[in-house]
Each structure stands twice: as C-alpha cells, then as structure tokens.
Tab-separated table of C-alpha atoms and ligand atoms in Angstrom:
chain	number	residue	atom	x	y	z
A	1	UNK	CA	0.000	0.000	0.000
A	2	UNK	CA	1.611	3.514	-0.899
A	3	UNK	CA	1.099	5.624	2.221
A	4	UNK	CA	0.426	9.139	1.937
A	5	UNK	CA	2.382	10.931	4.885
A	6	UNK	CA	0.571	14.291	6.169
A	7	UNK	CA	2.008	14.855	9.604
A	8	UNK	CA	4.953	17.352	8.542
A	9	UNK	CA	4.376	19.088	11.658
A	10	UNK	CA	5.137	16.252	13.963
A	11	UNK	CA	8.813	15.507	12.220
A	12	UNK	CA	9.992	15.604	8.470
A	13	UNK	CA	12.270	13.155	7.008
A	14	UNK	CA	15.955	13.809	6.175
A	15	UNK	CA	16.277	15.544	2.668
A	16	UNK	CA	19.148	12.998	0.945
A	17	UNK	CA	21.496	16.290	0.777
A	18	UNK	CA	21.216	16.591	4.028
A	19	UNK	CA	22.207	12.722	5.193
A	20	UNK	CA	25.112	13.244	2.156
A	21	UNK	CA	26.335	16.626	3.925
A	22	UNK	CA	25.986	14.729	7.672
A	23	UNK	CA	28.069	11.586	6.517
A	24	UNK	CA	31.379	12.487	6.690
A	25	UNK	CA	31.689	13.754	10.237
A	26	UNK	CA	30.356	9.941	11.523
A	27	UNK	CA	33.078	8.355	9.909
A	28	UNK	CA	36.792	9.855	8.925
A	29	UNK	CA	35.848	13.201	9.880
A	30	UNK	CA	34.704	12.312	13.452
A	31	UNK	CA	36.903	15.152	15.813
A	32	UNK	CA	35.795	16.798	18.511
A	33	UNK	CA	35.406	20.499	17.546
A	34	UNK	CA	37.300	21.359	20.792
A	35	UNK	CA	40.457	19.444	19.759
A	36	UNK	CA	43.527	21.869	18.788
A	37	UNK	CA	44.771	18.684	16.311
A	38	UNK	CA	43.650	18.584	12.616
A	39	UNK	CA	40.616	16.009	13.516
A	40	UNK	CA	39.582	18.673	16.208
A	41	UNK	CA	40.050	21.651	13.693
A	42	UNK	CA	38.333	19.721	11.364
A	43	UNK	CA	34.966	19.744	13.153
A	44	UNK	CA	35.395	23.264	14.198
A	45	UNK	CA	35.782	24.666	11.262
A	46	UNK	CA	32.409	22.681	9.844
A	47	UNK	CA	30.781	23.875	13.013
A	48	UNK	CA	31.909	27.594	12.000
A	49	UNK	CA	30.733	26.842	8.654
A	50	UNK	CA	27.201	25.946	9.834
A	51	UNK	CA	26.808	28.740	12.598
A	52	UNK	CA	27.546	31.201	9.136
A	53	UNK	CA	24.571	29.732	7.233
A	54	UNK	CA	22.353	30.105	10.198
A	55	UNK	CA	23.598	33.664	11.216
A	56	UNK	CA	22.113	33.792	6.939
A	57	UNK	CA	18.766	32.061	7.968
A	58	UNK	CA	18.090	34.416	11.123
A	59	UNK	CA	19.499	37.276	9.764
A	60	UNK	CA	21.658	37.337	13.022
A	61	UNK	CA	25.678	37.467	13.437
A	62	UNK	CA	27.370	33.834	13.714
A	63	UNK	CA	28.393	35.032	17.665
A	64	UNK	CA	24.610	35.328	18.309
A	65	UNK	CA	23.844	31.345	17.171
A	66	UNK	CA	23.680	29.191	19.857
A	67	UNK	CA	23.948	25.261	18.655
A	68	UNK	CA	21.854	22.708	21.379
A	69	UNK	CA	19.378	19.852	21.030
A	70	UNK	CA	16.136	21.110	19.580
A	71	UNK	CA	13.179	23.596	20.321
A	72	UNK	CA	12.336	22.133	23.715
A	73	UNK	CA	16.066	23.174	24.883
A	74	UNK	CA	15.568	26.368	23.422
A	75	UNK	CA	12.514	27.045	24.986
A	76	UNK	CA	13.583	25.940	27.973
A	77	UNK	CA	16.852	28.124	28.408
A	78	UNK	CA	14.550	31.424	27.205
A	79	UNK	CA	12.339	30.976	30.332
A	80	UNK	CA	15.031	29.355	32.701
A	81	UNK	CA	17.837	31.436	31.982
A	82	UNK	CA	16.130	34.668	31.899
A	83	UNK	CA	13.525	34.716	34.769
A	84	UNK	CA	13.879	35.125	38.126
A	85	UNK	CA	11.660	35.353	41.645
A	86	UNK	CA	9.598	38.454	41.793
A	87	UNK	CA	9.649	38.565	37.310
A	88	UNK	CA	6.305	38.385	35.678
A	89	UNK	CA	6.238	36.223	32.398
A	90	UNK	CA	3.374	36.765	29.417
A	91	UNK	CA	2.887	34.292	27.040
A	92	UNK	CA	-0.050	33.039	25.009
A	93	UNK	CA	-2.494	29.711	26.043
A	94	UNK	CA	-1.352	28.177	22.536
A	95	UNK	CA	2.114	27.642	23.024
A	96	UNK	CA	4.005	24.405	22.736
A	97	UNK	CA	4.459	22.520	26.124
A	98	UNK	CA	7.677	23.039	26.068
A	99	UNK	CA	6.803	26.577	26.919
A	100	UNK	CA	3.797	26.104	29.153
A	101	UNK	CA	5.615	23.450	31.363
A	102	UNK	CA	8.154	25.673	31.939
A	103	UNK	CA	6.150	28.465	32.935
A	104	UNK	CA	4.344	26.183	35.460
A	105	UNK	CA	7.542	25.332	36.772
A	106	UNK	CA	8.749	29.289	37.682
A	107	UNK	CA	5.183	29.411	39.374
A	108	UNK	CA	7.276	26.942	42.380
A	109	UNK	CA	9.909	29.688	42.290
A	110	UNK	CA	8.018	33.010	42.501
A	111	UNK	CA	7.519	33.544	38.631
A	112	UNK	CA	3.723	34.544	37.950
A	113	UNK	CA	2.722	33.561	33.898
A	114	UNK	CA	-0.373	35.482	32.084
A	115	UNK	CA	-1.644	33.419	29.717
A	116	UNK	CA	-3.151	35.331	26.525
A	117	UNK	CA	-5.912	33.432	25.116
A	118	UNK	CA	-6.014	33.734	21.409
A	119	UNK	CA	-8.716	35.034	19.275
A	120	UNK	CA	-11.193	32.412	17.709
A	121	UNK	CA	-9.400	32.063	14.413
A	122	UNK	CA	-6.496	31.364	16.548
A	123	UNK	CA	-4.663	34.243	16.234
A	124	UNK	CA	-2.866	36.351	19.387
A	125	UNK	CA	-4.014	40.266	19.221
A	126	UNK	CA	-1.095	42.786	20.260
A	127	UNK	CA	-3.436	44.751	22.513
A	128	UNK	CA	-4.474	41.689	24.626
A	129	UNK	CA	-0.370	41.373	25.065
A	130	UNK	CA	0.023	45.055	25.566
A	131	UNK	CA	-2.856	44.562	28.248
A	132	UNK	CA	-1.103	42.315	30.117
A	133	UNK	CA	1.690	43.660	30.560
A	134	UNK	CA	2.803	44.720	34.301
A	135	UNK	CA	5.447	46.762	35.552
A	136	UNK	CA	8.030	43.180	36.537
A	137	UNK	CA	7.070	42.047	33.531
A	138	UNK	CA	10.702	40.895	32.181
A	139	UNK	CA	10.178	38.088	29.182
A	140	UNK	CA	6.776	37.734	26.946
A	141	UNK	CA	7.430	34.005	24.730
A	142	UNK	CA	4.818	34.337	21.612
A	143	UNK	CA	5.017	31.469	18.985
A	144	UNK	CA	5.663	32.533	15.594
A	145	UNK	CA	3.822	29.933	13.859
A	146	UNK	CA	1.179	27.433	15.555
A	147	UNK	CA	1.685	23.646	15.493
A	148	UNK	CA	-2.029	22.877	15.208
A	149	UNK	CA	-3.855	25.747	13.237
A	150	UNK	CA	-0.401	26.752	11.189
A	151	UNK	CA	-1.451	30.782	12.307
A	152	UNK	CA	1.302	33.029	11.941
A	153	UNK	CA	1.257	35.330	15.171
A	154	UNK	CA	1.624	39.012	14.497
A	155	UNK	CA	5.232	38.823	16.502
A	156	UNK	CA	6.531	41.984	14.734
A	157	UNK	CA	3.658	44.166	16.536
A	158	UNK	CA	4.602	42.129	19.581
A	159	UNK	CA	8.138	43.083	19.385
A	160	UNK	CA	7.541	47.035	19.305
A	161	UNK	CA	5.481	46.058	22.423
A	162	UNK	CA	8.193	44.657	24.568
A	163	UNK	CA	10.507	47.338	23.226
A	164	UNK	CA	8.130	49.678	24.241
A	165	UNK	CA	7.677	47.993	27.176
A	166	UNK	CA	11.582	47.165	28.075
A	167	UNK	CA	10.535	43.360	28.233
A	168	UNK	CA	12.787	40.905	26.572
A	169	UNK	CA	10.832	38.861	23.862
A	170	UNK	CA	11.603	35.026	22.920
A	171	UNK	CA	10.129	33.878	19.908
A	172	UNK	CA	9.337	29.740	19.483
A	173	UNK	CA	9.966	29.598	15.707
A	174	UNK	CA	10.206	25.688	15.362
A	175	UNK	CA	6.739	25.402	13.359
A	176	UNK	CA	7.612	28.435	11.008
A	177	UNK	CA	11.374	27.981	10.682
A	178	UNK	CA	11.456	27.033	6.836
A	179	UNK	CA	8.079	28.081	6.013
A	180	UNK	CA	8.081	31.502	6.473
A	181	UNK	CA	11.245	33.794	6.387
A	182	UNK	CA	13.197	34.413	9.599
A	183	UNK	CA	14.627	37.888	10.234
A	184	UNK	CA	15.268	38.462	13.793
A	185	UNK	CA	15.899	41.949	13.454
A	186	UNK	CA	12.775	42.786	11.916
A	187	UNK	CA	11.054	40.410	14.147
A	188	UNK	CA	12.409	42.927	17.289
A	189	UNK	CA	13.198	39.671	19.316
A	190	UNK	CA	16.499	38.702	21.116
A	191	UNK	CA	15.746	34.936	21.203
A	192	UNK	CA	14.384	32.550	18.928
A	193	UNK	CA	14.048	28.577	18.839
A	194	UNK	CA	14.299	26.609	16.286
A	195	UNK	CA	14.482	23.057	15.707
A	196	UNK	CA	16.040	20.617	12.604
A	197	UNK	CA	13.314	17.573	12.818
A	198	UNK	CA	10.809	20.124	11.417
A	199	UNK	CA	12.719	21.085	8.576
A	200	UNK	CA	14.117	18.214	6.956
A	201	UNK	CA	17.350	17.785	9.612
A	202	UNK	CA	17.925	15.220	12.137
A	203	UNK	CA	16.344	14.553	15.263
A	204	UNK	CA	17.935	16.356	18.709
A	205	UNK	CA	19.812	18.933	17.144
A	206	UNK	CA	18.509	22.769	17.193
A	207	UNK	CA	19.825	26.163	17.148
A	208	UNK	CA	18.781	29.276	19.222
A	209	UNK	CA	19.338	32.791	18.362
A	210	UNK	CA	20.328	34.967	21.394
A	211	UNK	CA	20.823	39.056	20.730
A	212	UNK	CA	23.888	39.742	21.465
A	213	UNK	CA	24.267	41.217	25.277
A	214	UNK	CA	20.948	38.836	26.482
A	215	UNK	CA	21.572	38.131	30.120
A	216	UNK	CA	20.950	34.677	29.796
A	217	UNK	CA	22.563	32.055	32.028
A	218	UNK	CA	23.023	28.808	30.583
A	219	UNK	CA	20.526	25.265	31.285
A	220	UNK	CA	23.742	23.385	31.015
A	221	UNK	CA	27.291	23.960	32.549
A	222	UNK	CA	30.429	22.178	31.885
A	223	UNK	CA	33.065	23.117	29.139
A	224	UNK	CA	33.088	26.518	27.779
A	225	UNK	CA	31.183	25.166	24.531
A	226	UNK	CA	29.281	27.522	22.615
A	227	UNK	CA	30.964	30.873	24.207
A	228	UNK	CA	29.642	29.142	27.996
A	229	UNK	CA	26.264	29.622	27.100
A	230	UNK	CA	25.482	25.379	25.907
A	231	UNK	CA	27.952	23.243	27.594
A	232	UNK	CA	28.660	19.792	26.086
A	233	UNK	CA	30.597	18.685	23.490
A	234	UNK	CA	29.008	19.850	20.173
A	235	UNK	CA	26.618	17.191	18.277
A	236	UNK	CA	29.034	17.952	14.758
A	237	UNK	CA	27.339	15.641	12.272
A	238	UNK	CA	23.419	16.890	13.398
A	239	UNK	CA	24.528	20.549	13.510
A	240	UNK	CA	26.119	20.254	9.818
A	241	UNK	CA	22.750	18.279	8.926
A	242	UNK	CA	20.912	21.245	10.488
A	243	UNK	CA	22.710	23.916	8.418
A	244	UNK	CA	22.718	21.963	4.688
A	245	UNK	CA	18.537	21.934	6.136
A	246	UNK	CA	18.656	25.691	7.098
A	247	UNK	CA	20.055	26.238	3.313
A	248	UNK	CA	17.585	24.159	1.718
A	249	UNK	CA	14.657	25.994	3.498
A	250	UNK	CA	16.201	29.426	2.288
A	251	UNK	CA	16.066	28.150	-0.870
A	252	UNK	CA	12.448	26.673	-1.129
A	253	UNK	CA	10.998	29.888	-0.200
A	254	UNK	CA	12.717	31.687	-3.056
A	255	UNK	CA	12.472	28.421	-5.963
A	256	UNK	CA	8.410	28.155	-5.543
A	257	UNK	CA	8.539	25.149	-3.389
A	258	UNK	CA	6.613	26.596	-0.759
A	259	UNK	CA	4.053	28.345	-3.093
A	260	UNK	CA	3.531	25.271	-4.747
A	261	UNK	CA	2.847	23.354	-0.952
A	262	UNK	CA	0.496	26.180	-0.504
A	263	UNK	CA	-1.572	25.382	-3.845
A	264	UNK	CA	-1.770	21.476	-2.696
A	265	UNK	CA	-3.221	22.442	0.507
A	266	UNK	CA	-5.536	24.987	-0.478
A	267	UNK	CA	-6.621	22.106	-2.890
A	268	UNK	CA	-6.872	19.371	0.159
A	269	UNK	CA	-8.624	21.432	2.175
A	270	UNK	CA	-11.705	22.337	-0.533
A	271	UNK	CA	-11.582	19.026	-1.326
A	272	UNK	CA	-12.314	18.104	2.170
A	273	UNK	CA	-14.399	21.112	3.286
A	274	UNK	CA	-16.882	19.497	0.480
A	275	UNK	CA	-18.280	16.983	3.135
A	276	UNK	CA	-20.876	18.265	4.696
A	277	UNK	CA	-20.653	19.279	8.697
A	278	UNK	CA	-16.807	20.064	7.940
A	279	UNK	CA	-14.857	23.314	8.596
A	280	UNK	CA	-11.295	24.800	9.147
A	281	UNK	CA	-10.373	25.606	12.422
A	282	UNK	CA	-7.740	29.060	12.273
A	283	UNK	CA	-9.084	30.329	9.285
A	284	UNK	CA	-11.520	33.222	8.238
A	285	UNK	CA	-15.081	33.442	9.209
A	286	UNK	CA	-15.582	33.408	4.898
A	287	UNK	CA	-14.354	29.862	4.810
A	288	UNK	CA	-15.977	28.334	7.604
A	289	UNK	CA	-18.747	25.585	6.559
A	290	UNK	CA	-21.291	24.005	7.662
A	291	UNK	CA	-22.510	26.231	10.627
A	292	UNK	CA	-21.997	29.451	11.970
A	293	UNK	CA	-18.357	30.755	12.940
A	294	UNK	CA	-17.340	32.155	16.225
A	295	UNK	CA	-17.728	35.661	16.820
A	296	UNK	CA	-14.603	37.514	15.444
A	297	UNK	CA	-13.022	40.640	16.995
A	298	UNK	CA	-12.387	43.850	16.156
A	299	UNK	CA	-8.584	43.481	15.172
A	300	UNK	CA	-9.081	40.441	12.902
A	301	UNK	CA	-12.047	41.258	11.266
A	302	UNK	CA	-9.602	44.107	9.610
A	303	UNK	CA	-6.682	41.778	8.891
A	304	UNK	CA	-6.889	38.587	6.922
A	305	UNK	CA	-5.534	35.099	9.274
A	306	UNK	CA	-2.207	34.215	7.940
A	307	UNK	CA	-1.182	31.137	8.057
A	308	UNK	CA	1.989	28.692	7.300
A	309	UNK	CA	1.522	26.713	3.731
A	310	UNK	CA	1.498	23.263	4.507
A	311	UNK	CA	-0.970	23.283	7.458
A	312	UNK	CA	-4.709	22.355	7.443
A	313	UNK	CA	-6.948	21.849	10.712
A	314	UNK	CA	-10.142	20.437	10.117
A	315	UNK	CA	-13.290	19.531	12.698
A	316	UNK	CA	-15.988	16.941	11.340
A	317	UNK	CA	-18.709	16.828	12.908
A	318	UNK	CA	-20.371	13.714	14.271
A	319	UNK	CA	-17.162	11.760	14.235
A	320	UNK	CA	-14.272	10.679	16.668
A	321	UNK	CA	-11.499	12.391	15.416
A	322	UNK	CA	-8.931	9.740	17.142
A	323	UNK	CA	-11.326	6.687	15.068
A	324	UNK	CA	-10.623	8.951	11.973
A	325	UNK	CA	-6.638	8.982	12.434
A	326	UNK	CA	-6.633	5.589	13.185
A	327	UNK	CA	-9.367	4.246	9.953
A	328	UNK	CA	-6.589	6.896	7.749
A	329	UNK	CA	-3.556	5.090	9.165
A	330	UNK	CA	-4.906	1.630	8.181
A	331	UNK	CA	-5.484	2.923	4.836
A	332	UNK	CA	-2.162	4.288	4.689
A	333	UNK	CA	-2.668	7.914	5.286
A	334	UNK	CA	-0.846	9.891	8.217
A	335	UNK	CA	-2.062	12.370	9.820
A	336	UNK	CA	-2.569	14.094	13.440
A	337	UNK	CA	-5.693	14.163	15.424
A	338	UNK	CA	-6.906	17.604	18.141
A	339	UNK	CA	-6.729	16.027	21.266
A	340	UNK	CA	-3.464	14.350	23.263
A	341	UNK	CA	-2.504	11.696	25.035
A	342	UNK	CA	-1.944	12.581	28.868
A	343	UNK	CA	-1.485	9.578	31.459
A	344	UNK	CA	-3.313	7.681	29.407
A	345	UNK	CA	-6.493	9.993	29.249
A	346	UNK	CA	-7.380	11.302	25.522
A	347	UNK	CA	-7.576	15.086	26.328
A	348	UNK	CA	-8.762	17.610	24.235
A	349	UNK	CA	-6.043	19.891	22.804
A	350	UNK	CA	-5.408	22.449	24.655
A	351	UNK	CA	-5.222	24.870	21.521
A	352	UNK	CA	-8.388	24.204	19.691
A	353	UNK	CA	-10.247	24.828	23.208
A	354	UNK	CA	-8.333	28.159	23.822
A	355	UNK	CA	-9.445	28.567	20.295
A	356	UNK	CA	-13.243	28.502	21.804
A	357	UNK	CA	-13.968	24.928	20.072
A	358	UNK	CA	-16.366	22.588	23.159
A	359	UNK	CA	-14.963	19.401	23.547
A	360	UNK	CA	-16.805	17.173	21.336
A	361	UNK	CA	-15.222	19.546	17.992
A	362	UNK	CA	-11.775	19.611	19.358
A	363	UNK	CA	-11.833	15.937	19.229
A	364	UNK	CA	-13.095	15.393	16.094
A	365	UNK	CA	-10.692	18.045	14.568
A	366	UNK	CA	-7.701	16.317	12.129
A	367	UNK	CA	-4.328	18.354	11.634
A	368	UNK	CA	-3.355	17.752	7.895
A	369	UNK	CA	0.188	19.119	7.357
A	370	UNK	CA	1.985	18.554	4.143
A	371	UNK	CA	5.981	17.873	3.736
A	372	UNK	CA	7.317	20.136	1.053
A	373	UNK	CA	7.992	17.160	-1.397
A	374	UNK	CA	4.403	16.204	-1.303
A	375	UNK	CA	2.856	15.710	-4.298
A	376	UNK	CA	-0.522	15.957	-6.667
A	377	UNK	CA	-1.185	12.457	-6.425
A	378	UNK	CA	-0.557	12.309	-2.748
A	379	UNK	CA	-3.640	14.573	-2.441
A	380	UNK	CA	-5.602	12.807	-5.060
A	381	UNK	CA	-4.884	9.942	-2.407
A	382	UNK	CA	-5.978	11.754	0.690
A	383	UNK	CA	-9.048	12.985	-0.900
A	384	UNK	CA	-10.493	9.582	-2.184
A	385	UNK	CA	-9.537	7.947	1.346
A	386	UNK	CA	-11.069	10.934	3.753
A	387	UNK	CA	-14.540	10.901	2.220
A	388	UNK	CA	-14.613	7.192	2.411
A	389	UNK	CA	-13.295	7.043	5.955
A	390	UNK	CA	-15.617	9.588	7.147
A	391	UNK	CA	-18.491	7.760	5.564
A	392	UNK	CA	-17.978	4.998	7.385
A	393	UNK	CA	-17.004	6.452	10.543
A	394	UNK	CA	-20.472	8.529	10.832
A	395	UNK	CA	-22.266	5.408	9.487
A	396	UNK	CA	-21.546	3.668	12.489
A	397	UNK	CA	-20.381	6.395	15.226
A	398	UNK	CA	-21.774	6.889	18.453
A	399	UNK	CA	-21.330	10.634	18.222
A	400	UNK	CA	-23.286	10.356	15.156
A	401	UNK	CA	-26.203	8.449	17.229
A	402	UNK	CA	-26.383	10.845	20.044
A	403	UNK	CA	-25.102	8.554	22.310
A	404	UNK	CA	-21.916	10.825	23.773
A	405	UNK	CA	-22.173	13.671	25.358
B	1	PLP	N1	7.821	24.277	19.853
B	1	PLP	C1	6.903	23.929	18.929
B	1	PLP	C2	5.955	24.966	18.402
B	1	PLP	C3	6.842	22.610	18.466
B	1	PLP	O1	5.925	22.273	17.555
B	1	PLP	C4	7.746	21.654	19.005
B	1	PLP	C5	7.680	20.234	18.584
B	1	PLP	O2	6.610	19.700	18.355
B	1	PLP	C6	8.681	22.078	19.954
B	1	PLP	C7	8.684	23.394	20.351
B	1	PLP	C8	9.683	21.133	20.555
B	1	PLP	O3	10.748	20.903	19.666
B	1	PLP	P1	11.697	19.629	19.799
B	1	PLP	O4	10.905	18.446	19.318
B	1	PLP	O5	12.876	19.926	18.934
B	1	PLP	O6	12.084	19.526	21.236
C-alpha cells in the first residue's frame, strides 16, 4: 500500500542532501570540535561553517547562534535562563508545552505567567499582550507559527510592544522555521528557537538565536562550549545536517517550493471542506462551513488570518477524530488528530479549546500538514480515502447516534 504521509508538523524526514552533507563527520571526519589537532580543527571549522549559514537564515551574526538539542532546549533556556523570583512572564495559552511546562515550573519559584488566550481564528491580538503587561514584567514568549492551526502570530507588533515595554521577547519559531522567512531583526526579538526535525534535519539537534548582550545564564554547565552559554561537546554531524537543512529551506521559499505546498493544501482542504458538517479551524469566518463561525473581533475582522503553507486543521462533525486517524492510518494515510494523550487519558487539545472549540469539535478536529515534497497524487490519495473514511465512521459512530455527550 503507498502511504500518503501528512504529519509534517510532527517531524519531516531527512532531505538525501542533508544525510550526504551529515556523513562524513560519523566516519573519517569524526573530531571533537574542541580538539587543537587537525581532527579537532576539522569539526570546528564545519561547526563555523554551519553557525555562518544560520547567522544567513536568522538574519543574526554567527556570535549570536547558539547550537543545542532542539526547540524544547531552546525554549527551555529562554524561560530558565532569563527569569527570576519576583519577574512576571506573558505568554499566550497556545504555546508548545515546552513553553507552558516551563512556565508552570517558575510558578514553584516566585515567577507569575499570564496566559493570553487567542482570538477564535487562533490568532494572538497585540493589545491583549500590551494589556497584560505589568510593571516586573521581564520576558513575553509568543510562537511565531502554531503547530495545530499553522497561524502566523503578528510577533513583529509584539516586538515594538516589549521594546516599548523594556521586556525581553523570545520567539518559538520551530513550526515556522522554513516556512516563512526568519529575520530576527525585523522580528524585534532577542531569542528565537528553532528546531532541525521540522525542517528536513535530524532529530535532537537545534539552534537558538540569542541578541547579542541577552543576560541569559546557561541550562547546562560544563566546558566553555558555545561561548559558555550550551555546555557539552558539540553534536558535529546533526549541527552540519541542520545547516545543509537551514540552506535548503532558504532556498524553497525563493524556488516556488513553498508556493507550490500552498496550492496542494488549499486544494486538500476544498476538497475536504466538500463533506458536509466540515470546517477549518484558524481560518476566516468566509471559509468556515457548515454552521456558523465564532464571533470575530475587532482586530481580525480588519486583517486577513495568515497562516503557514502546509498546514490544514479540520473539525468533522459527528465523528471521533482519534477513530478517523486511526481508519486513515490503516489505509495508509498519516495524519494528526486535536486532542493528546496525557497519562493515558485522551484530552482535548489544549489549543483548539483556547481557540473557543467545546470538547466534542476539538476531538473530532484532524491536523493535515503537508511535507514540502508532497505531491498531486498524494492529495488525489488523501481525498479519495477521507470521504470514504468519514463515511464509514459517521455510518456507524456513536457521536453520530447521540449517544456521547
Ligand atoms: N515548539 C513547537 C511549536 C513545536 O511544535 C515543538 C515540537 O513539536 C517544539 C517546540 C519542541 O521541539 P523539539 O521536538 O525539537 O524539542
């Protein structure tokens, strides 16, 4: 069976130029970068090599990258190494866990976290961040690009507010690094995560970028790796895998590729909004379906919901979305469902219900997200196996018979 793999957003497999740049420093060229002999000076100079092309894909100076193990790290160090007892800490209810545990963790050591619930479409309004701002505030952490609803948050407006405001401002950028363009400086931020399994790298490697002059004290201490702000010796092979990645993104958002990503999913999702008692969840009230949207605010109704190209979120009604993922996977198609797994209890996700979604529609919502080598006929695929599925499903669902609440 030729599976159809729609879950870009969870990890992306290695692009074969990035394996073919990574090889090399398994094998002969294996040094440690802090070795003064030519194995050592080897690695180093790769390692210098990659910090360059990501200085390129911040728009940041090679001092200000920080190499470590991925976005959770990176989110991690922002709110650990910044805040301390007494700070307050703004950030939004739609953030990644790796940002909301940590937050929940400073509560045990003084740190009090406002949460910013988002709009209905999903998108964070500047003034709600600008209104909860307080005096101690000292770090606001906005996403750039949800994982769920693929919204782009409005993070240059949020920068002039913490500027304004005197705050330091971390953006999470692992779901828009390599979908949107990164620019740090326009962005107004002095730290911003980013992570290689979303864009086509390996698997524990990441890269932070940290103004330079950010007070930050390190997660990890040990060797004086990474100017003393990520002790351990560097991960060489995943950090040149991350780069050759970071220079293939650049590139697909100037060749088309993403464009083209965008056109496929605009495609899936009409093709699936064509089922009745469907909708998108982060879009516009003008392409909601099959019952009436939420009630929009003021500052959306006058800009237009952008959002990242490969990323669909969908709600069906009168379905289990979790049955849906799993009849999809057994016909081959991959693909994310709106609620989580937490100690064994299926929970809602937390976005879709800060979104204003009940229960019952944040479980039956499906995250479609599209790799950037996906194709026509992958889509073709997905939109012969959906309607079928969903047939089925509602055929013989207890949601659909009014027998769960
Ligand atoms: N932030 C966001 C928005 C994410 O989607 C993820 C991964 O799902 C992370 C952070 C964590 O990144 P990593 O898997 O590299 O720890």
């Amino acid at each position: 069976m030729k599976r159809v793999y729609m879950d870009a957003n969870a990890t992306t497999p290695l692009l074969p130029e990035v394996v073919e740049a990574m090889r090399p420093y398994w094998m002969e060229r294996f040094g440690n970068a802090s070795s003064i002999h030519l194995d050592g000076q080897q690695a180093h100079a790769a390692v210098d090599r990659a910090r360059a092309t990501l200085a390129e894909f911040f728009n940041c100076h090679d001092a200000e990258v920080v190499f470590n193990s991925g976005g959770t790290e990176s989110d991690n160090t922002a709110i650990f190494g910044l805040l301390r007892p007494g700070d307050h800490f703004v950030t939004t209810a739609i953030e990644h866990s790796a940002i909301l545990a940590a937050a929940e963790r400073m509560a045990l050591h003084g740190v009090e976290t406002s949460f910013v619930a988002p709009q209905p479409s999903g998108l964070i309004d500047p003034a709600a961040i600008q209104s909860a701002l307080r005096p101690e505030t000292r770090l606001i952490s906005v996403m750039l690009a949800n994982n769920e609803s693929g919204v782009l948050q409005p993070v240059e407006e949020i920068g002039r507010i913490a500027r304004e405001a005197g705050a330091f401002f971390h953006i999470d950028g692992v779901q828009g690094a390599g979908k949107v363009k990164l620019d740090v400086r326009r962005f107004g931020c002095h730290l911003c995560s980013i992570s290689a399994h979303k864009m086509y790298g390996p698997k524990g490697i990441g890269a932070m970028f940290v103004r330079r002059g950010t007070p930050i004290e390190s997660l990890l201490v040990g060797g004086s790796h990474e100017r003393r702000r990520r002790a351990g010796t560097e991960n060489v092979p995943g950090i040149v895998g991350l780069a050759k990645a970071a220079e293939l993104a650049m590139l697909s958002l100037e060749d088309g590729t993403i464009d083209r990503v965008a056109g496929l999913r605009d495609r899936l999702e009409a093709g699936i909004l064509r089922l009745s008692g469907t909708g998108v969840n982060g879009a516009r009230q003008s392409q909601m379906l099959g019952g009436p949207g939420p009630d929009f605010g003021t500052w959306e109704s006058t800009n237009p919901v952008p959002r990242v190209a490969n990323t669909t979120n969908i709600w069906f009604d009168q379905l289990e979305g979790e049955a849906l993922v799993i009849a999809l996977d057994l016909k081959g198609v991959a693909v994310s469902g709106g609620s989580a797994c937490h100690s064994g209890a299926t929970e809602p996700s937390h976005v879709l219900m800060a979104m204003g979604l009940n229960k019952t529609r944040a479980r039956a919502s499906l995250r479609f997200s599209l790799l950037k080598t996906a194709t026509e006929a992958d889509v073709d695929c997905v939109l012969k196996v959906v309607p079928e599925a969903v047939e089925h499903l509602r055929a013989i669902s207890p949601v659909a018979a009014g027998t769960l609440g």
